Amino acid sequence: MVASCIIGAQWGDEGKGKVIDLLAEGVDFVVRYSGGNNAGHTVVIGDQRYALHLLPSGILRDNIVNVLAGGVVIDPWHLVSEIEKLRAVGIRVEPGENLLISNSAHLILPHHRLQDQAMEELRGKGKIGTTGRGIGPAYQDRANRSGLRFGDLADPGRLAERLRQVVGEKNLWLEPLGQDRVDVDELLPALLETVEVLWPAGCDTSALLRRWLREDRAILFEGAQGLMLDVDIGTYPYVTSCSVGLGGVASAGVSPRAIDRVILVAKAYTTRVGEGPLPTELHDETGQRIRDQGHEYGTTTGRPRRCGWLDAVALRYACEASGGDELYLTNLDVLSGFDVVRVGTSYEIDGESYEVFPAGSPKLDTVRVQYEDLPGWDEDITGCRSFTALPAAAQAYVDFLEKTIGVAIPLVSVGPGRDQVIPRNRG
Ligand code: IMP
């Protein structure tokens, strides 16, 4: 098992950062293959809490080379500031040494952020609730073949020429909407300042990755967001703009068939930020209680997350669609103190029952969820370190999920700390 991929199985924020950090021990490379600084991975080590947005989570461990592969979109100013913040708390980040960037990775430039905001305003009530980081417009330009890539930073003369053309077109679109004009004469020197920091990291990461795979080096591919936000599999159009799952690995220049092990991560309940269907959402004090107990506020935007009971219909779908080998269940501790814990096990739309997630249905926001109620538990479980030390009701909850979802759950997490994990011991 040398190449693994970790993928969020819900609507993001499943606790992937912690799982990646755990599995990174003994790994040589950690690779981000999709998304950008819309992601928010939190890792807690001792008393220190690290919020990573773009840098791979392996950056917190020594001796790991971290890769931002093709398929990732990079806001160079954000990346420089994330590097500086980590360095300020003593984390080593050396472009060209423990950080490599694909020359094929697309750049997020200021006009992408402006376009993201303008498009959300134009959508009005139908807004997606994006993170406003310019992610969608950068991927749009990638597909439109008008994007600039990290490798384009090599030649300032040619870069200036491309910027004038691209920014000129964007200004034509942005100005009538009352957005600021982007001025290339200001943009170019500011961009070249980031190049001074980042350029040593640039290389053909795809060739390196394929070489490392041939050499059987241990590689962890780090998914961002969650499968229900995947541009194809997710609740379109309320999704992000890229392939979140294993298919996204192909953008790194690596065949998904090279991945030996696919690990999915899900919370013991459901959260979502932004707009779009969330069938098990709770609008009452139970939802607020989950939010409070789970500190469910976005790492990237600070927005309160929408909360609800675990949606086994969506989770089963995500697990099947992504070919996950195993599922790590996080935040089980957050469910302590409820008399009853509920699991959504089927949907009803217009009187018709669905056990299989109705992908592509325009009626997802009208779903009525059928629940299975399980006994809750009162105990604080954050100190439990073995499965049998958990209250019987908590064990039964995990057993029930495993059976309902049909994927093995070999690890349960009971708190944010590196050590707050329980290997599943059925004996
Ligand atoms: P975008 O990726 O900024 O375009 O946002 C599209 C949708 O994905 C919005 O609903 C965001 O809230 C959501 N989203 C993007 N990244 C994350 C994440 O890392 N966690 C949770 N939601 C996310």
XYZ file of C-alpha atoms and ligand atoms in Angstrom:
450
model
C 0.000 0.000 0.000
C 2.087 2.892 -1.131
C -0.285 5.340 -2.795
C -3.374 6.349 -0.833
C -6.012 8.932 -1.474
C -8.075 10.629 1.202
C -11.420 12.012 0.122
C -14.189 13.821 1.984
C -17.462 11.899 1.661
C -19.923 14.666 2.574
C -20.052 18.424 1.896
C -16.495 19.195 3.025
C -15.100 19.884 6.505
C -15.149 16.194 7.429
C -11.876 16.357 9.345
C -9.627 15.301 6.457
C -6.789 17.505 7.711
C -6.502 15.518 10.904
C -6.712 12.158 9.109
C -4.108 13.207 6.553
C -1.828 14.403 9.328
C -2.246 11.043 11.085
C -1.553 8.988 7.992
C 1.303 11.221 6.932
C 3.572 9.528 9.438
C 5.860 7.324 7.366
C 4.773 8.931 4.101
C 7.289 10.576 1.766
C 4.975 12.885 -0.192
C 1.622 14.575 0.379
C -0.077 15.837 -2.768
C -2.983 18.261 -3.185
C -4.615 17.497 -6.549
C -7.708 19.728 -6.686
C -9.325 22.886 -5.349
C -7.549 25.920 -4.012
C -7.678 28.113 -0.936
C -11.415 27.495 -0.642
C -10.384 24.465 1.417
C -9.837 24.663 5.144
C -7.972 21.863 6.851
C -7.536 22.172 10.595
C -4.860 20.199 12.377
C -4.338 20.364 16.144
C -0.919 19.412 17.504
C -0.542 19.851 21.242
C -1.856 23.320 22.081
C -1.329 24.657 18.594
C -4.133 24.801 16.023
C -3.073 25.088 12.376
C -5.544 26.142 9.688
C -4.272 25.174 6.263
C -6.042 26.307 3.134
C -3.767 25.589 0.221
C -0.621 23.978 1.561
C -0.829 20.186 1.850
C -1.257 18.964 5.429
C 2.082 17.112 5.266
C 3.777 20.500 5.671
C 3.370 20.119 9.444
C 5.654 17.090 9.551
C 9.383 17.027 8.937
C 10.796 15.022 6.048
C 7.696 15.192 3.870
C 7.771 16.768 0.442
C 4.477 18.532 -0.257
C 3.169 18.942 -3.766
C 0.606 21.301 -5.258
C -0.089 19.292 -8.387
C -1.723 20.181 -11.704
C -5.452 20.408 -11.000
C -4.952 22.767 -8.055
C -5.686 26.469 -8.512
C -3.194 28.752 -6.808
C -3.675 32.276 -5.521
C 0.010 33.277 -5.301
C -0.580 36.058 -2.726
C -2.558 33.721 -0.525
C 0.145 31.060 -0.815
C 2.924 33.464 0.163
C 0.914 34.636 3.177
C 0.128 31.049 4.253
C 3.842 30.218 4.038
C 4.744 33.290 6.097
C 2.167 32.483 8.788
C 3.497 28.959 9.179
C 7.088 30.133 9.276
C 6.115 32.601 12.014
C 5.115 29.679 14.247
C 8.270 27.740 13.468
C 7.099 25.461 10.638
C 9.681 24.975 7.901
C 8.319 25.751 4.420
C 11.004 25.861 1.734
C 9.851 26.165 -1.880
C 11.947 23.748 -3.930
C 12.716 21.608 -0.868
C 9.594 20.593 1.035
C 7.165 22.385 -1.275
C 6.849 21.729 -5.024
C 4.356 23.353 -7.385
C 3.238 22.012 -10.741
C 3.989 24.250 -13.685
C 0.533 23.214 -14.933
C -1.363 24.464 -11.868
C -3.600 27.380 -12.787
C -3.298 30.781 -11.140
C -6.095 32.586 -9.336
C -5.624 36.271 -10.145
C -7.461 39.326 -8.753
C -9.972 39.408 -11.619
C -11.079 35.883 -10.658
C -12.009 37.023 -7.157
C -13.872 40.046 -8.547
C -15.653 37.825 -11.058
C -16.609 35.332 -8.318
C -18.230 38.122 -6.292
C -19.946 39.682 -9.329
C -21.346 36.321 -10.440
C -22.742 35.619 -6.994
C -24.500 38.999 -7.042
C -25.913 38.288 -10.493
C -27.229 34.919 -9.288
C -29.296 36.715 -6.656
C -31.490 34.230 -4.817
C -29.896 31.387 -6.762
C -26.419 32.199 -5.440
C -24.137 29.257 -4.676
C -22.641 30.738 -1.542
C -19.090 30.351 -2.844
C -16.102 31.108 -0.679
C -15.497 34.179 -2.864
C -11.897 33.128 -3.479
C -12.132 33.117 -7.284
C -12.109 29.328 -7.521
C -14.965 28.926 -10.028
C -13.753 31.652 -12.424
C -10.191 30.244 -12.371
C -11.495 26.779 -13.311
C -13.782 28.416 -15.877
C -10.757 30.021 -17.530
C -8.909 26.708 -17.401
C -11.728 25.043 -19.361
C -11.959 28.080 -21.637
C -8.207 27.819 -22.344
C -7.598 31.393 -21.268
C -6.056 30.694 -17.861
C -2.495 31.445 -16.814
C -0.483 28.673 -15.234
C 2.310 28.611 -12.706
C 4.818 27.872 -15.482
C 3.795 31.118 -17.221
C 5.523 33.027 -14.428
C 8.915 32.037 -15.904
C 9.048 34.775 -18.524
C 8.000 38.282 -17.321
C 7.826 39.660 -20.889
C 5.467 36.995 -22.138
C 3.574 37.064 -18.838
C 2.900 40.804 -19.286
C 1.607 40.169 -22.803
C -0.756 37.379 -21.683
C -1.955 39.402 -18.699
C -2.789 42.401 -20.878
C -4.880 40.238 -23.146
C -6.687 38.269 -20.408
C -7.211 41.185 -18.015
C -8.363 43.410 -20.877
C -11.133 40.916 -21.648
C -12.091 40.541 -17.980
C -12.316 44.310 -17.483
C -14.788 44.501 -20.373
C -16.989 42.137 -18.374
C -16.371 43.479 -14.872
C -16.649 47.232 -15.443
C -20.319 47.401 -16.469
C -21.128 45.506 -13.264
C -19.561 48.260 -11.190
C -16.551 46.125 -10.230
C -13.071 47.603 -9.919
C -10.898 47.550 -13.048
C -7.785 45.419 -12.753
C -4.700 47.409 -13.697
C -1.978 45.249 -15.260
C 0.700 47.842 -14.444
C -0.077 47.335 -10.752
C -0.773 43.627 -11.003
C 2.447 42.628 -12.763
C 5.003 43.903 -10.207
C 2.892 42.536 -7.348
C 2.752 39.156 -9.056
C 6.506 39.173 -9.701
C 7.083 39.737 -5.963
C 5.327 36.452 -5.217
C 7.384 34.791 -7.943
C 10.545 35.595 -5.980
C 9.253 33.484 -3.097
C 7.481 30.726 -4.990
C 9.452 30.174 -8.176
C 12.012 27.700 -6.716
C 9.052 25.341 -6.116
C 7.972 25.174 -9.766
C 8.639 21.965 -11.696
C 6.995 19.156 -13.645
C 5.431 17.484 -10.625
C 3.613 14.956 -12.815
C 6.876 13.380 -13.985
C 8.151 13.332 -10.404
C 4.955 11.718 -9.129
C 5.097 8.986 -11.756
C 8.751 8.365 -10.901
C 8.017 8.147 -7.182
C 5.185 5.711 -7.909
C 7.575 3.543 -9.972
C 10.011 3.628 -7.064
C 7.249 2.529 -4.634
C 7.612 5.662 -2.514
C 4.763 6.303 -0.095
C 2.446 9.007 -1.452
C -0.699 10.433 0.094
C -3.085 12.231 -2.249
C -5.027 14.782 -0.249
C -8.563 15.496 -1.394
C -10.174 18.856 -0.698
C -13.879 19.674 -0.173
C -16.206 16.635 -0.255
C -17.776 14.352 -2.838
C -21.193 16.005 -2.465
C -19.491 19.205 -3.690
C -17.922 17.446 -6.706
C -18.776 19.183 -9.979
C -20.278 15.970 -11.422
C -21.257 13.765 -8.493
C -22.383 16.516 -6.131
C -25.552 18.552 -5.755
C -25.023 20.595 -8.947
C -25.080 23.578 -9.364
C -24.393 24.005 -5.634
C -20.935 22.519 -5.925
C -17.350 23.556 -6.346
C -15.823 23.628 -9.838
C -13.577 20.591 -9.964
C -13.388 16.836 -9.492
C -13.051 16.232 -5.792
C -12.722 12.437 -5.896
C -10.281 9.933 -7.318
C -10.895 11.179 -10.878
C -9.265 14.467 -9.861
C -5.956 12.631 -9.379
C -5.727 12.354 -13.177
C -5.201 16.133 -13.302
C -1.965 15.563 -11.410
C -0.725 13.510 -14.380
C -1.181 10.275 -12.443
C -3.517 7.439 -13.340
C -6.144 6.910 -10.622
C -5.356 3.203 -11.096
C -2.020 3.850 -9.404
C -3.839 4.496 -6.114
C -3.814 1.417 -3.904
C -6.114 2.590 -1.143
C -9.004 5.056 -1.067
C -9.912 6.330 2.382
C -13.106 8.277 2.808
C -13.716 10.606 5.709
C -17.132 11.514 7.118
C -18.388 13.231 10.235
C -20.760 11.383 12.542
C -23.388 13.954 11.494
C -23.763 16.265 8.487
C -22.688 19.850 7.820
C -22.635 22.136 4.839
C -21.563 25.733 4.176
C -23.080 27.733 1.383
C -26.368 27.155 -0.400
C -27.903 24.013 -1.864
C -29.840 20.954 -0.732
C -29.081 19.458 2.656
C -31.832 16.912 3.257
C -31.147 16.205 6.948
C -30.639 19.858 7.918
C -32.009 20.822 11.342
C -33.337 24.345 11.691
C -34.113 23.924 15.388
C -32.237 23.946 18.664
C -30.872 20.443 18.004
C -29.133 21.816 14.915
C -27.778 24.721 16.957
C -26.589 22.300 19.620
C -24.647 20.259 17.061
C -23.182 23.526 15.724
C -22.139 24.637 19.198
C -20.800 21.270 20.347
C -18.938 20.770 17.070
C -17.736 24.409 16.751
C -19.220 24.304 13.286
C -18.023 27.579 11.838
C -16.094 27.665 8.546
C -12.281 27.572 8.699
C -12.044 29.586 5.491
C -14.907 32.085 5.722
C -16.024 31.853 9.371
C -19.615 31.233 8.207
C -21.828 29.164 10.561
C -22.179 25.704 9.047
C -25.613 24.240 8.432
C -25.967 21.139 10.610
C -28.091 18.007 10.612
C -28.172 14.319 11.437
C -26.074 11.926 9.437
C -27.458 11.387 5.948
C -26.767 7.732 5.185
C -28.415 7.970 1.745
C -25.964 10.644 0.566
C -23.026 9.000 2.327
C -23.735 5.564 0.826
C -23.928 7.199 -2.608
C -20.649 9.089 -2.123
C -18.893 5.933 -0.894
C -20.145 3.872 -3.831
C -19.500 6.541 -6.453
C -15.932 7.072 -5.283
C -14.990 3.437 -4.774
C -13.889 3.989 -1.193
C -12.148 1.070 0.511
C -12.791 2.264 4.047
C -14.435 5.085 5.936
C -12.961 7.043 8.827
C -15.633 8.502 11.070
C -14.785 11.802 12.785
C -16.394 14.006 15.482
C -18.237 11.159 17.209
C -17.672 13.040 20.509
C -19.900 15.883 19.270
C -22.946 13.611 19.489
C -22.556 13.026 23.254
C -25.509 14.212 25.314
C -28.409 13.561 22.931
C -31.190 11.230 24.136
C -31.620 9.952 20.619
C -29.308 10.104 17.603
C -30.974 9.924 14.230
C -29.722 8.633 10.888
C -31.432 9.467 7.591
C -31.860 6.104 5.879
C -34.166 6.849 2.931
C -35.757 9.795 1.109
C -39.248 10.466 -0.059
C -39.880 12.744 -3.049
C -43.461 13.268 -4.258
C -44.590 10.192 -2.318
C -41.913 7.979 -3.906
C -39.306 6.341 -1.684
C -35.575 6.447 -2.520
C -32.928 4.340 -0.844
C -30.461 5.261 -3.573
C -29.480 8.950 -3.666
C -31.480 10.512 -6.526
C -28.472 12.057 -8.281
C -29.392 14.795 -10.728
C -32.939 15.171 -9.415
C -34.061 18.811 -9.509
C -36.292 18.034 -6.529
C -33.569 17.400 -3.973
C -34.633 20.444 -1.979
C -38.097 18.923 -1.489
C -36.848 15.649 -0.017
C -38.533 14.257 3.109
C -36.103 12.116 5.015
C -37.060 8.872 6.759
C -34.981 8.371 9.906
C -33.847 5.482 12.042
C -33.641 6.528 15.709
C -30.906 5.083 17.878
C -30.332 5.511 21.615
C -27.907 8.318 22.456
C -25.206 8.429 25.134
C -24.335 10.982 27.788
C -20.703 10.249 28.498
C -17.854 12.522 27.388
C -15.975 10.173 25.038
C -13.063 12.470 24.169
C -10.763 10.459 26.448
C -11.700 7.016 25.054
C -8.876 5.304 23.214
C -10.388 1.904 22.447
C -13.630 0.954 20.790
C -14.763 -1.113 23.753
C -14.202 1.870 26.082
C -16.964 3.731 24.229
C -20.486 3.626 25.692
C -22.477 0.723 24.238
C -24.821 3.136 22.448
C -21.890 4.876 20.709
C -20.502 1.508 19.619
C -23.950 0.531 18.346
C -24.168 3.799 16.391
C -20.878 3.077 14.582
C -21.901 -0.553 13.965
C -25.217 0.645 12.537
C -23.501 3.111 10.186
C -21.074 0.507 8.946
C -23.943 -1.837 8.125
C -26.135 0.846 6.570
C -23.404 2.383 4.442
C -21.716 -0.873 3.520
C -18.118 0.273 3.991
C -15.788 -0.757 6.829
C -15.151 1.887 9.493
C -11.706 1.014 10.888
C -11.092 4.312 12.676
C -13.202 6.650 14.782
C -12.078 10.088 15.917
C -13.269 11.557 19.235
C -11.661 14.997 19.272
C -9.393 17.291 17.297
C -6.074 16.153 18.834
C -3.632 13.868 17.024
C -4.064 11.229 19.736
C -7.872 11.364 19.940
C -8.461 8.399 17.654
C -9.821 4.922 18.201
C -8.795 2.067 15.975
C -11.872 -0.070 15.556
C -11.413 -3.239 17.485
C -14.258 -5.621 16.887
C -12.827 -8.182 19.331
P -16.263 27.643 -4.243
O -15.483 26.364 -4.182
O -15.637 28.784 -3.480
O -16.647 28.001 -5.638
O -17.663 27.379 -3.475
C -18.627 26.466 -3.996
C -19.333 25.753 -2.853
O -18.433 24.847 -2.216
C -19.840 26.680 -1.741
O -21.023 26.139 -1.222
C -18.739 26.594 -0.689
O -19.220 26.892 0.603
C -18.348 25.138 -0.825
N -16.973 24.860 -0.398
C -15.843 25.108 -1.081
N -14.772 24.681 -0.391
C -15.242 24.134 0.734
C -14.611 23.469 1.851
O -13.399 23.291 1.918
N -15.452 23.046 2.844
C -16.806 23.194 2.763
N -17.423 23.783 1.748
C -16.652 24.249 0.739
